[in-house]
mmCIF file of C-alpha atoms and ligand atoms in Angstrom:
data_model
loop_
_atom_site.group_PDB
_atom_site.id
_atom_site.type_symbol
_atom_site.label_atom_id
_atom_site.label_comp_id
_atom_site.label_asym_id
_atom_site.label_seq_id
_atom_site.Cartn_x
_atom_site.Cartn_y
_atom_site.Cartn_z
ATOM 1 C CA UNK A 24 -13.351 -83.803 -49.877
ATOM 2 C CA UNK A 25 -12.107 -80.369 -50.662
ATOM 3 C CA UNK A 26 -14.227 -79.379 -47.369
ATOM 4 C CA UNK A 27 -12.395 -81.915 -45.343
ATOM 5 C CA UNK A 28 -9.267 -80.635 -45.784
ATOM 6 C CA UNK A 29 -10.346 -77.096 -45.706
ATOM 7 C CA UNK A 30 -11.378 -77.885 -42.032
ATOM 8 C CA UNK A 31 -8.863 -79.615 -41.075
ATOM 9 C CA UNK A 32 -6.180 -77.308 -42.068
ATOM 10 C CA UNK A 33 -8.201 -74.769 -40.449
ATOM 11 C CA UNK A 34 -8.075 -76.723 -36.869
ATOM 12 C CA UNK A 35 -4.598 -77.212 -37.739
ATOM 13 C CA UNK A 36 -4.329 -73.578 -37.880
ATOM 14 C CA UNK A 37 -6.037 -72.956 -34.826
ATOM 15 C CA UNK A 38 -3.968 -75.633 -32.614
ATOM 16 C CA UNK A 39 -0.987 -73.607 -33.667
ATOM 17 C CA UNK A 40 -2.701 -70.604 -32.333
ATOM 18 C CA UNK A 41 -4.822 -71.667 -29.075
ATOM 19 C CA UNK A 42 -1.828 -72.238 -27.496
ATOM 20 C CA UNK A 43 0.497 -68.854 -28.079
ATOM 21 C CA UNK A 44 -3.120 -66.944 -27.478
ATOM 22 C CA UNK A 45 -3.577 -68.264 -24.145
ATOM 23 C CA UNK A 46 0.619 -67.440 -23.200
ATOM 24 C CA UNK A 47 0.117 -64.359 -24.373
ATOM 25 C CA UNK A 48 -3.471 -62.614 -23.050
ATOM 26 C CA UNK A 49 -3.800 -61.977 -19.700
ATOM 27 C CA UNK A 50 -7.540 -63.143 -19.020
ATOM 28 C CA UNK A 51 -8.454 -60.089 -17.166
ATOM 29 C CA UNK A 52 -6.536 -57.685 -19.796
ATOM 30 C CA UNK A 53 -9.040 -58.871 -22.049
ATOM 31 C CA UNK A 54 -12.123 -59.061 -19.690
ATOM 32 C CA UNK A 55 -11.781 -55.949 -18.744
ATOM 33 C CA UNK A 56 -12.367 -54.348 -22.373
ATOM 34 C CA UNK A 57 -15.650 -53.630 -24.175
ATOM 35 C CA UNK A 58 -13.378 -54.253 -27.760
ATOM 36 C CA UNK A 59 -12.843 -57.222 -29.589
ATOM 37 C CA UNK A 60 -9.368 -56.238 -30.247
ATOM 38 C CA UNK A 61 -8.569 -52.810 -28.374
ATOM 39 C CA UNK A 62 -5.113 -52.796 -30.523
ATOM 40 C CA UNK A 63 -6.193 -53.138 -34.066
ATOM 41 C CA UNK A 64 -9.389 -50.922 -33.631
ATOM 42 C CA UNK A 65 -7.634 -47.633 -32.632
ATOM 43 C CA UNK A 66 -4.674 -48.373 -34.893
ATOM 44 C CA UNK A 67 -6.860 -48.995 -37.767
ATOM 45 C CA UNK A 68 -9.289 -46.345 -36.766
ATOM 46 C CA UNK A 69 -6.846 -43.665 -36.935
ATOM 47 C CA UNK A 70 -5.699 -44.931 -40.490
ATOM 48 C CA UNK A 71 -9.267 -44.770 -41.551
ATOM 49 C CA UNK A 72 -9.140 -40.921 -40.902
ATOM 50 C CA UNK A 73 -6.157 -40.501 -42.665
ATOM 51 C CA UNK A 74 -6.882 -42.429 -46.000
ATOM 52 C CA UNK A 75 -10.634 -43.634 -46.625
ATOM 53 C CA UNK A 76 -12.308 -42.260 -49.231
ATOM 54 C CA UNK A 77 -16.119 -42.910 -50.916
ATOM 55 C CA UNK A 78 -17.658 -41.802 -53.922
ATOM 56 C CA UNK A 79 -21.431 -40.953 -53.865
ATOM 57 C CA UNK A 80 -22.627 -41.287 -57.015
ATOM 58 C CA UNK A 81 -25.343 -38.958 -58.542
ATOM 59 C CA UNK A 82 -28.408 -41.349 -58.534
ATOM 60 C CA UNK A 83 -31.917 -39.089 -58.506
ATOM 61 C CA UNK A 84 -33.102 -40.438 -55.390
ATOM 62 C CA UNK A 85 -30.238 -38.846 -53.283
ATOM 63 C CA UNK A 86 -32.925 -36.106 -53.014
ATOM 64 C CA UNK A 87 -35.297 -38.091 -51.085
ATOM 65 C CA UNK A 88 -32.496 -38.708 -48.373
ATOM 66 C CA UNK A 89 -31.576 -35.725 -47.468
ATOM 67 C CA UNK A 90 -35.371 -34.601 -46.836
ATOM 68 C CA UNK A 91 -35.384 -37.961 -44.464
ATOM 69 C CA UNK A 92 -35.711 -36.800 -41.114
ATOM 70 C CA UNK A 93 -34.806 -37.515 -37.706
ATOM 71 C CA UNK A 94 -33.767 -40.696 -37.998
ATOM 72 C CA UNK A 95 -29.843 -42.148 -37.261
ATOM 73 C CA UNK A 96 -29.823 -42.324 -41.471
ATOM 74 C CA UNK A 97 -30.799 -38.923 -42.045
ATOM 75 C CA UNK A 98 -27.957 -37.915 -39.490
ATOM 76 C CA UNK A 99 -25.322 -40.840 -41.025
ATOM 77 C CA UNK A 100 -25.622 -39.322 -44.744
ATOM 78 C CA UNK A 101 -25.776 -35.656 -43.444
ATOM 79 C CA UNK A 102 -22.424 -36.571 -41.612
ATOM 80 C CA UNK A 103 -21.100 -38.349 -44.261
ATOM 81 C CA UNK A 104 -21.725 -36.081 -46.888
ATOM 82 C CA UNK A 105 -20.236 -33.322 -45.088
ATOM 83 C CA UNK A 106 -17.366 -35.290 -43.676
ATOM 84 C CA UNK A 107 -13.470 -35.461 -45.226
ATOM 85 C CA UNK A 108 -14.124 -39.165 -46.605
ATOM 86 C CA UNK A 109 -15.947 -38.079 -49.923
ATOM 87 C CA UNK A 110 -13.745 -38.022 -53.287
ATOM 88 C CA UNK A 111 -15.311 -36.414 -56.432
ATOM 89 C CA UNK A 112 -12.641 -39.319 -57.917
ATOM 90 C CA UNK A 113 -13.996 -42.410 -58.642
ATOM 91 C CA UNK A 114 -10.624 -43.619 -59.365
ATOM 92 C CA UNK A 115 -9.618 -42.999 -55.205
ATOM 93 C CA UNK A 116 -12.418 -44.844 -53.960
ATOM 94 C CA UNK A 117 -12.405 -47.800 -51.190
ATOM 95 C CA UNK A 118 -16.099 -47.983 -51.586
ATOM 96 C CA UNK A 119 -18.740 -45.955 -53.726
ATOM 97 C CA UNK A 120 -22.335 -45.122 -52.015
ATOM 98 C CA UNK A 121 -25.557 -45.354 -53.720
ATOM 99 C CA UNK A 122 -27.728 -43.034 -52.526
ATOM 100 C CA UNK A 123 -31.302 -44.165 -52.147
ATOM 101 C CA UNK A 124 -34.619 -43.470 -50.246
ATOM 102 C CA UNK A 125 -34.514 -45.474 -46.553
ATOM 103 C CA UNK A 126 -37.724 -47.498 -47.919
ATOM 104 C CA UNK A 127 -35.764 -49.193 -50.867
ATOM 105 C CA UNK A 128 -37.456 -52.097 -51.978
ATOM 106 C CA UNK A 129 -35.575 -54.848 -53.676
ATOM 107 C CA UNK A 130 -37.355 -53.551 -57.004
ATOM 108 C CA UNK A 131 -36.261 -50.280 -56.714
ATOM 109 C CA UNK A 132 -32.661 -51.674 -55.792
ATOM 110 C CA UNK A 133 -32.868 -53.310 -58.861
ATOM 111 C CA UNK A 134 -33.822 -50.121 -61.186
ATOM 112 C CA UNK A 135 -31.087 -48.308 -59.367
ATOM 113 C CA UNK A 136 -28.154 -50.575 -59.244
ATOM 114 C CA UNK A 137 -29.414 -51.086 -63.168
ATOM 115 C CA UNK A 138 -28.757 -47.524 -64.005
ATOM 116 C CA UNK A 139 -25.306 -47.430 -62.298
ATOM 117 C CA UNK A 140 -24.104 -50.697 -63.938
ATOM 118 C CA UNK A 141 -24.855 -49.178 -66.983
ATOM 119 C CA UNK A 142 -23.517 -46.032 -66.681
ATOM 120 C CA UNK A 143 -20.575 -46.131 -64.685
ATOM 121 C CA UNK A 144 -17.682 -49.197 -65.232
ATOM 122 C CA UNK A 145 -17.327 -49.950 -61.187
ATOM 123 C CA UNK A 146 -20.441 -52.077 -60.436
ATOM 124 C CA UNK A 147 -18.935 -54.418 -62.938
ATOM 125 C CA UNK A 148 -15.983 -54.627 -61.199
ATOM 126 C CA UNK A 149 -16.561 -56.297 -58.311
ATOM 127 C CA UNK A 150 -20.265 -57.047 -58.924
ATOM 128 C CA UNK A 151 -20.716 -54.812 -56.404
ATOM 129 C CA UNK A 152 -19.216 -55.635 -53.481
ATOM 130 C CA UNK A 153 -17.153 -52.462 -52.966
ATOM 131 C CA UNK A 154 -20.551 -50.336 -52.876
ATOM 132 C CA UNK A 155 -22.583 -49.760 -50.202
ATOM 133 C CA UNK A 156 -26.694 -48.466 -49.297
ATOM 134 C CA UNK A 157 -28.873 -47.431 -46.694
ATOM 135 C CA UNK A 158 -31.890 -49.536 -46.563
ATOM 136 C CA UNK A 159 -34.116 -48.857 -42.839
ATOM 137 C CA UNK A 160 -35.294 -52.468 -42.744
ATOM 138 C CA UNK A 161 -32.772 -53.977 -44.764
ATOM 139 C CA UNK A 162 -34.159 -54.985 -48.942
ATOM 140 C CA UNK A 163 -36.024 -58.010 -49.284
ATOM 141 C CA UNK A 164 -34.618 -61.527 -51.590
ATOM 142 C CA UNK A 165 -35.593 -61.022 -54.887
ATOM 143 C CA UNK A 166 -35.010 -63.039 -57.934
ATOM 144 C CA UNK A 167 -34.558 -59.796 -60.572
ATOM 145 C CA UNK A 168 -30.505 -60.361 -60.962
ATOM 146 C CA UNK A 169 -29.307 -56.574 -60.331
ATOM 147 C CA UNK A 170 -31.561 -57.021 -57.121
ATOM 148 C CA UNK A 171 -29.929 -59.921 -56.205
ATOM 149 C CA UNK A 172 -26.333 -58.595 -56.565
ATOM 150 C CA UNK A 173 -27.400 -55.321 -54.519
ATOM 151 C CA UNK A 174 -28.657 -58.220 -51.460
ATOM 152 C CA UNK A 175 -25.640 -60.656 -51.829
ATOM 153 C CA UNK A 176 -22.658 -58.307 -52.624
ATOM 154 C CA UNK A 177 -23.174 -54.815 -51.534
ATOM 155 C CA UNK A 178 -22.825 -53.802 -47.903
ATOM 156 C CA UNK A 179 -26.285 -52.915 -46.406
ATOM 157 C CA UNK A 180 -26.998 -50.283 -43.707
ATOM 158 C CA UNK A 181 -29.830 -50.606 -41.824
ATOM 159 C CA UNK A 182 -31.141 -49.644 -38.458
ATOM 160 C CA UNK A 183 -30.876 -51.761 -36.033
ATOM 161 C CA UNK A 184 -33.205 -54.288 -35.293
ATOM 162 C CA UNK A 185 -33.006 -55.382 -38.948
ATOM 163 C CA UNK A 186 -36.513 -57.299 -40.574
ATOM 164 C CA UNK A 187 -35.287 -60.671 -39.978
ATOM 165 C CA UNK A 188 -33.792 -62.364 -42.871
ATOM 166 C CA UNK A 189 -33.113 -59.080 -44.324
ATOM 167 C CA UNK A 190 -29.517 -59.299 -42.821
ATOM 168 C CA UNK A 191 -26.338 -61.055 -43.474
ATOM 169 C CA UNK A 192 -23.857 -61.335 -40.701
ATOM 170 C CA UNK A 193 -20.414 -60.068 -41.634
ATOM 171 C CA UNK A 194 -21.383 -58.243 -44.590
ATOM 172 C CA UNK A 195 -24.199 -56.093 -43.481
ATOM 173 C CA UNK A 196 -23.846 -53.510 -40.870
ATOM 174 C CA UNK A 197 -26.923 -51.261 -38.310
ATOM 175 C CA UNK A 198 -27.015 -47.942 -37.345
ATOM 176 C CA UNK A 199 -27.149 -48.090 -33.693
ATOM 177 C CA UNK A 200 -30.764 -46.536 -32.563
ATOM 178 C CA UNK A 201 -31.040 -42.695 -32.143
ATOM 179 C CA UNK A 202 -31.553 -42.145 -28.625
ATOM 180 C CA UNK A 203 -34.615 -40.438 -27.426
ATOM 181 C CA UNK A 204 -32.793 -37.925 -25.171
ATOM 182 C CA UNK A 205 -29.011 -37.318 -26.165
ATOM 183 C CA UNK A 206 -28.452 -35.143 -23.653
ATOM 184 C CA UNK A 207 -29.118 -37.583 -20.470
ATOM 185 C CA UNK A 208 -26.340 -39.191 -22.003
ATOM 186 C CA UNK A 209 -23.761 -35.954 -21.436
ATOM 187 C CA UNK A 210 -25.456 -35.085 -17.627
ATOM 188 C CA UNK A 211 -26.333 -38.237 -16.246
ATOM 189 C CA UNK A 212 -22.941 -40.368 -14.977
ATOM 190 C CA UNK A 213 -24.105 -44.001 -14.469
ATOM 191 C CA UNK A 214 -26.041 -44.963 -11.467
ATOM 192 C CA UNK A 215 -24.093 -45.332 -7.667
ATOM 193 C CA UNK A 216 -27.159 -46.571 -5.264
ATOM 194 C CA UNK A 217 -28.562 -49.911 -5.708
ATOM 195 C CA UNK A 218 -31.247 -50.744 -7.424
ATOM 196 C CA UNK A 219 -34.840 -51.037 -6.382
ATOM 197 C CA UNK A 220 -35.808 -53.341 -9.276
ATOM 198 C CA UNK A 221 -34.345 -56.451 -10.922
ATOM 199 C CA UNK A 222 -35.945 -55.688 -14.108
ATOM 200 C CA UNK A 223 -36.757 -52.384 -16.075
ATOM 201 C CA UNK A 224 -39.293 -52.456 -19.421
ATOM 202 C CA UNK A 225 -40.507 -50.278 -20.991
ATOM 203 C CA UNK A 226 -43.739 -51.635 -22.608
ATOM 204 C CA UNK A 227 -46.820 -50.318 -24.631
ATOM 205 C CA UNK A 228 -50.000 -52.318 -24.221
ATOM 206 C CA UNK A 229 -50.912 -51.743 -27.736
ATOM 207 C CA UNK A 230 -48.106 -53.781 -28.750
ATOM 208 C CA UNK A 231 -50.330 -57.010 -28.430
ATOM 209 C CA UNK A 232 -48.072 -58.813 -30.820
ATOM 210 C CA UNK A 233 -46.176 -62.615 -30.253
ATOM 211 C CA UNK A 234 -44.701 -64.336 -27.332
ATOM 212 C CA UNK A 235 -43.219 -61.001 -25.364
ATOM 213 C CA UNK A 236 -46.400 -60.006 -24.426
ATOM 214 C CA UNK A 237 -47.515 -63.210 -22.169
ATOM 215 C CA UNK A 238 -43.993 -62.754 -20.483
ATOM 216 C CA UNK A 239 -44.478 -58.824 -19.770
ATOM 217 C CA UNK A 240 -47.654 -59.770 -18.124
ATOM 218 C CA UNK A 241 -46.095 -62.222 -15.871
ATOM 219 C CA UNK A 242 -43.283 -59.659 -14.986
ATOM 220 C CA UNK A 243 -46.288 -57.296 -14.737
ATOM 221 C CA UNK A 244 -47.545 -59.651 -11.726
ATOM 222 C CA UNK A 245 -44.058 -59.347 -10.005
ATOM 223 C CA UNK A 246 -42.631 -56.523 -7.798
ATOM 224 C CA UNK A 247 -39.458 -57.241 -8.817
ATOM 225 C CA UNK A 248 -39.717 -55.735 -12.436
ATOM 226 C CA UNK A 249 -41.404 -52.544 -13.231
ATOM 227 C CA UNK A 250 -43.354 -52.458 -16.660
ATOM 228 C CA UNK A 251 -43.939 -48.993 -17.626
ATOM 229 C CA UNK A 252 -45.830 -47.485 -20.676
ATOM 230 C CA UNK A 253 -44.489 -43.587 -20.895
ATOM 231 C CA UNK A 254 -42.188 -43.477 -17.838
ATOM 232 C CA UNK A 255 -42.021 -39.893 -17.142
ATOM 233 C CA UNK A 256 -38.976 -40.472 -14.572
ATOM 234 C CA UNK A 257 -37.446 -42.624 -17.188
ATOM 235 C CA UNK A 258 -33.908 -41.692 -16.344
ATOM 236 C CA UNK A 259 -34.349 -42.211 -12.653
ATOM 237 C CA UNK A 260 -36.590 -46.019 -12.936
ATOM 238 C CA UNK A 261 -33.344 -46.788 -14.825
ATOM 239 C CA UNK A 262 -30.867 -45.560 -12.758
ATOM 240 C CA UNK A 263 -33.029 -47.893 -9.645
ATOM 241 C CA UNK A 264 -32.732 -50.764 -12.074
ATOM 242 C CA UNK A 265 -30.288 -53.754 -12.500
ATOM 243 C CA UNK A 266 -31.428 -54.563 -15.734
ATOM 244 C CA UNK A 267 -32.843 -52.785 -18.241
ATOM 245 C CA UNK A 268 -35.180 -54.833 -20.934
ATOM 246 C CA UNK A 269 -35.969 -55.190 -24.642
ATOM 247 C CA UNK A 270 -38.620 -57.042 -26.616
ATOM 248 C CA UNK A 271 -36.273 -57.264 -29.934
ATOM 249 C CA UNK A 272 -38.933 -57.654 -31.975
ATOM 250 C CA UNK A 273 -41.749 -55.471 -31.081
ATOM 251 C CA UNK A 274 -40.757 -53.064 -27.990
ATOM 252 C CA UNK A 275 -38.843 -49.734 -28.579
ATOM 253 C CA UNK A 276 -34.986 -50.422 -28.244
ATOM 254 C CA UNK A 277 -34.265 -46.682 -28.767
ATOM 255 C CA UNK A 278 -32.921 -45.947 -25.426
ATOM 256 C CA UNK A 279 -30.691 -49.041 -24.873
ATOM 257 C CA UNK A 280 -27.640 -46.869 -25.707
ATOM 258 C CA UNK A 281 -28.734 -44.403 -22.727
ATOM 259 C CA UNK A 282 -29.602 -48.029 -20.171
ATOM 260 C CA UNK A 283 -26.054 -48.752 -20.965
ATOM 261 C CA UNK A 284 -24.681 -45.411 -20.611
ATOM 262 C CA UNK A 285 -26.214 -45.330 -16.796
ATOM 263 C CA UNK A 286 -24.932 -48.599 -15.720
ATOM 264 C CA UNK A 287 -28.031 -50.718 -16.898
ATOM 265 C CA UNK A 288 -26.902 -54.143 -18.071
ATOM 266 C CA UNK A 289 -28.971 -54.249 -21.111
ATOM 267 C CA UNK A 290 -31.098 -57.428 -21.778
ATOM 268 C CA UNK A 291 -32.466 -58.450 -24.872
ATOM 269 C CA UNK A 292 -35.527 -60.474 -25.070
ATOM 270 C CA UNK A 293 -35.899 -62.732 -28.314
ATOM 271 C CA UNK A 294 -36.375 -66.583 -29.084
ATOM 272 C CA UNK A 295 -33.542 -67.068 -31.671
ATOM 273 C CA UNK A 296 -30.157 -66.113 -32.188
ATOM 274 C CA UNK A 297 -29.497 -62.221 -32.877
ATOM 275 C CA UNK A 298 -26.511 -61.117 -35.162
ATOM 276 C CA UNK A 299 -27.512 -57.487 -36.088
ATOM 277 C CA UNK A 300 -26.383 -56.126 -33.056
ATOM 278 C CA UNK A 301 -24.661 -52.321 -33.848
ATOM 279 C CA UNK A 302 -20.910 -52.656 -33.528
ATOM 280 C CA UNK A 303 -20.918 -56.309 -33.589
ATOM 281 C CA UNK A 304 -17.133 -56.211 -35.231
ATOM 282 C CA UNK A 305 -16.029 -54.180 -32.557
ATOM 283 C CA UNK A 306 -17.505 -54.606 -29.317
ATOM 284 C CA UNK A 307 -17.485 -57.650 -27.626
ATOM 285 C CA UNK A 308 -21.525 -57.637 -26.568
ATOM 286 C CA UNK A 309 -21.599 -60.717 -24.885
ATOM 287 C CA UNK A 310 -19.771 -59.299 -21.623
ATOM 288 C CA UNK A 311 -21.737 -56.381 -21.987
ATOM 289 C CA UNK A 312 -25.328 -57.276 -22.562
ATOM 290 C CA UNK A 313 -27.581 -60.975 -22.166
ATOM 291 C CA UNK A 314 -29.980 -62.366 -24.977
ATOM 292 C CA UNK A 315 -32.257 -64.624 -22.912
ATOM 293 C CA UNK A 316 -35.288 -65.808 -24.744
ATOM 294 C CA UNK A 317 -39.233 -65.367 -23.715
ATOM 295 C CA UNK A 318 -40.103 -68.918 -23.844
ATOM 296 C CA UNK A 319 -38.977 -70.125 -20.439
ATOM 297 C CA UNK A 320 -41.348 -67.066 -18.813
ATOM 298 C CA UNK A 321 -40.601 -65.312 -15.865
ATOM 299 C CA UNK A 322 -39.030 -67.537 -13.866
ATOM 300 C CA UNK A 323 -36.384 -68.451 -16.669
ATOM 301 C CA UNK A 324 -35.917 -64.809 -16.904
ATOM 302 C CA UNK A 325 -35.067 -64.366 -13.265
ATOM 303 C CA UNK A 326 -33.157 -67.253 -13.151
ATOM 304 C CA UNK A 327 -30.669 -66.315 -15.383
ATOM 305 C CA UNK A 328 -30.663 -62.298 -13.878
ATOM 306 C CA UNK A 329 -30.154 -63.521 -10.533
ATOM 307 C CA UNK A 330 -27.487 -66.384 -11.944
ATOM 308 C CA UNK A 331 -25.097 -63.354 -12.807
ATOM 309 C CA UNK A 332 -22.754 -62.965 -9.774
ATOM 310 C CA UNK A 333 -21.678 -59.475 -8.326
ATOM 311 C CA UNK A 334 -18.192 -59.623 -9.738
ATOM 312 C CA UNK A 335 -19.569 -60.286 -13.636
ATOM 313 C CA UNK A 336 -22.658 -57.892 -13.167
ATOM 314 C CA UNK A 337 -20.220 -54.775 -12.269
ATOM 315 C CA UNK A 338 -18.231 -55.624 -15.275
ATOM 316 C CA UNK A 339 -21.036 -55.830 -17.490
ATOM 317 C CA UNK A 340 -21.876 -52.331 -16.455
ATOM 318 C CA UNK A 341 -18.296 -50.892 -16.649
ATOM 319 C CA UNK A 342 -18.220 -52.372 -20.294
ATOM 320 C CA UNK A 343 -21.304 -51.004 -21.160
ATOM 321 C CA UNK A 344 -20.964 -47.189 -20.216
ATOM 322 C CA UNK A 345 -17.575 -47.244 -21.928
ATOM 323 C CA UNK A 346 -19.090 -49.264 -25.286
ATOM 324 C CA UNK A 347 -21.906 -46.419 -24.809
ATOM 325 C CA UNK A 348 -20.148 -43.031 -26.301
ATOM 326 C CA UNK A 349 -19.533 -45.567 -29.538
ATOM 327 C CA UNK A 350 -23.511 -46.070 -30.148
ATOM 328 C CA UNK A 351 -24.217 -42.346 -29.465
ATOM 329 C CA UNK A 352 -25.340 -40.003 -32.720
ATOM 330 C CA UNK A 353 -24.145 -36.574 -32.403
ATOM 331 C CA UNK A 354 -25.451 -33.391 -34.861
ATOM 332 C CA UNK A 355 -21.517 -32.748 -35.325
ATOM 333 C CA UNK A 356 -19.631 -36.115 -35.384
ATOM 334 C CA UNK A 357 -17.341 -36.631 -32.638
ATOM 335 C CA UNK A 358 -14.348 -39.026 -32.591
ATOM 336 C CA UNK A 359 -15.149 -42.708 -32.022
ATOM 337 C CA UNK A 360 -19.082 -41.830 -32.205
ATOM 338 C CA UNK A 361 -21.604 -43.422 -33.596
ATOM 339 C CA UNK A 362 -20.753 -41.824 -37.203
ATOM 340 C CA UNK A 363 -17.627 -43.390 -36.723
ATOM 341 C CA UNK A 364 -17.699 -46.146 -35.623
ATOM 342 C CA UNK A 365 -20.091 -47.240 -38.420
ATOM 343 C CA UNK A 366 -17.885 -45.785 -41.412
ATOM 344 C CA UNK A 367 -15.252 -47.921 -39.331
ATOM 345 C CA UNK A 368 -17.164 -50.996 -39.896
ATOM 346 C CA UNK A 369 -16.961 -49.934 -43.698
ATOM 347 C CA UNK A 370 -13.366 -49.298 -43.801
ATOM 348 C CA UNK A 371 -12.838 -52.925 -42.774
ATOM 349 C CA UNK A 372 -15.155 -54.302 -45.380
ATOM 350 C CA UNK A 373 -13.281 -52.006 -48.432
ATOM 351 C CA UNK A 374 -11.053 -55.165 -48.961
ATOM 352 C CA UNK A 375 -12.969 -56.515 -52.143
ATOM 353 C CA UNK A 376 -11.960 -58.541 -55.278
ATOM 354 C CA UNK A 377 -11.777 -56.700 -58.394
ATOM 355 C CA UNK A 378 -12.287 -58.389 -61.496
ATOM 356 C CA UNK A 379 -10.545 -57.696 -64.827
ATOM 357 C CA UNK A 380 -12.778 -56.272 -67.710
ATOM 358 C CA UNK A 381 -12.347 -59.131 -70.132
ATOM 359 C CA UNK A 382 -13.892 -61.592 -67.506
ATOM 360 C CA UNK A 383 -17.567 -60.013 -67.110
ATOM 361 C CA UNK A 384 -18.129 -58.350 -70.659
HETATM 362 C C1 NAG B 615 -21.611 -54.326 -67.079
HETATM 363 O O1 NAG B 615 -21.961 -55.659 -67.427
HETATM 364 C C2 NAG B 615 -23.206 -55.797 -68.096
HETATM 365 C C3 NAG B 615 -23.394 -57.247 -68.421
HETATM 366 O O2 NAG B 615 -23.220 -58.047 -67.331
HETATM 367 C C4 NAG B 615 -23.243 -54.973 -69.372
HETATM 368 O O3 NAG B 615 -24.511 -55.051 -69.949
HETATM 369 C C5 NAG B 615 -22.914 -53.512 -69.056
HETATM 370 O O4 NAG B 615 -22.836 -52.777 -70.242
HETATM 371 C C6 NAG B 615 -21.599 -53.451 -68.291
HETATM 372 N N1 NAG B 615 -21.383 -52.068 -67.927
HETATM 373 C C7 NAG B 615 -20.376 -51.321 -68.396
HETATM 374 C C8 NAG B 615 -20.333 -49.920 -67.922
HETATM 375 O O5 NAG B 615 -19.542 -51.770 -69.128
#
């Protein structure tokens, strides 16, 4: 019952806005950005500068990530730590890091968010939702309750693609991949000549896992993809390609930022729905980027390529070189870079529920 009206004050709601929304945006205003809302992002952005601040707290693992190399985490919490959002005042906190190794397991989670509870009165506070951890593959369900509070209630960083089921949509944010050569990205504009091949992948044969692999060998069979191990002309097979592709489960997604950057619609292959995308709160990926799934082969695959006219394909590519300097890891943290853009995706989760003392103890 209480459901029922729920919903139907929420259509309500959204009866009362359909209508103003469509007076109001111009439909190729809003095609024409990569953002979900261009306004509130750069507003917001520039008051994160200003006034968000995180407290690490001293956990004896933060060792272990600092010695964690060459990796987008090792280059988040070197950035962070050196960056104007840390307070030594727990007291001025938005959100409070726990520092951890990037292989946490749920059990370790546990020991550590047991410590902090005990030591330190914020955990309590909000059962920690206004705390935050770097996990590579995201932690695992567990039944231990300080484990469980760590999965439910804390924001989780991971990198992107997360272990499925070891991410929550809307809570839970991924470190966009590192890419393999940052500094194509600076040289290389995006492509002008058209492209010799529908379909780019790069693909290693000993990567004999699941469905992808009966699909690469169909493309493998057709001149209109090229299916490359260790491309040494990387940059130039993808600057000759329309589309650029990615197994999501078991192929190497690392340069999808730079297929992006040189005009190569990105297209991720996977057989269910994908919500750990990097940025997914601030760029709109679906004009930028197709999921299409392995099942229907090759010729599903080129159906749906070829079934994106000219007009949509050369906004697809425009969105995606702009989205591109947001998913881009730099040594010293630029404005609206990847560093960024991912403590921006914290700033709008630091609105948490505090409880009162008397309540939990
Ligand atoms: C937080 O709550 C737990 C019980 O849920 C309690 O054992 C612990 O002492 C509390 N921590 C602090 C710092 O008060």
């Amino acid at each position: 019952m209480a459901d029922f009206f729920l919903c139907a004050t929420f259509l309500g709601l959204l009866a009362v806005i359909q209508p103003l929304y469509s007076l109001t945006a111009a439909p190729a205003a809003t095609a024409s950005s990569p953002y979900l809302s261009a306004t509130t992002l750069f507003q917001n952005y520039e008051k994160m500068l200003t006034s968000f601040k995180i407290y690490i707290y001293n956990t004896p693992q933060e060792n272990s990530v600092s010695t964690f190399s060459a990796q987008p985490i090792s280059l988040f919490y070197s950035s962070l730590i050196n960056s104007q959002f840390i307070t030594q005042d727990p007291e001025q906190a938005h959100l409070f890091y726990i520092p951890s190794p990037p292989d946490i397991s749920a059990r370790s989670g546990a020991r550590i968010v047991r410590e902090i509870r005990t030591n330190y009165p914020y955990w309590n506070r909000t059962l920690g939702a206004d705390h935050f951890f770097v996990a590579s593959n995201g932690v695992d369900s567990s039944s231990d309750r300080n484990a469980v509070e760590l999965k439910k209630n804390a924001v989780q960083i991971s990198i992107f693609p997360t272990t499925s089921g070891n991410f929550i949509p809307h809570k839970d944010i991924t470190l966009p991949p590192l890419n393999p050569s940052p500094l194509a990205l600076v040289d290389e504009g995006p492509a002008t000549k058209t492209p010799s091949y529908l379909g780019f992948m790069v693909w290693d044969d000993n990567n004999k896992r699941k469905v992808s692999s009966s699909l690469v060998n169909e493309m493998k069979g057709d001149d209109e993809f090229r299916i490359e191990s260790e491309p040494l002309d990387r940059i130039n097979v993808i600057k000759s390609s329309k589309f650029c592709l990615f197994a999501y489960e078991e192929g190497d997604l690392t340069w999808m930022v730079e297929a992006m950057a040189m005009g190569c619609v990105p297209v991720v292959l996977v057989d269910h729905p994908i919500q750990d995308l990097p940025l997914m709160d601030v760029l709109r990926w679906s004009e930028m980027a197709l999921v299409v799934a392995t099942r229907g082969g090759v010729r599903r695959l080129k159906e749906v390529l070829t079934g994106v006219d000219q007009v949509r394909y050369q906004k697809m590519r425009e969105l995606g070189v702009t989205a591109s300097r947001h998913l881009v890891w730099n040594l010293e943290p630029q404005p609206h870079d990847a560093f960024h853009m991912v403590m921006y995706q914290l700033w709008l989760r630091r609105h948490t529920i505090r409880y009162g003392r008397r309540q939990w103890d």
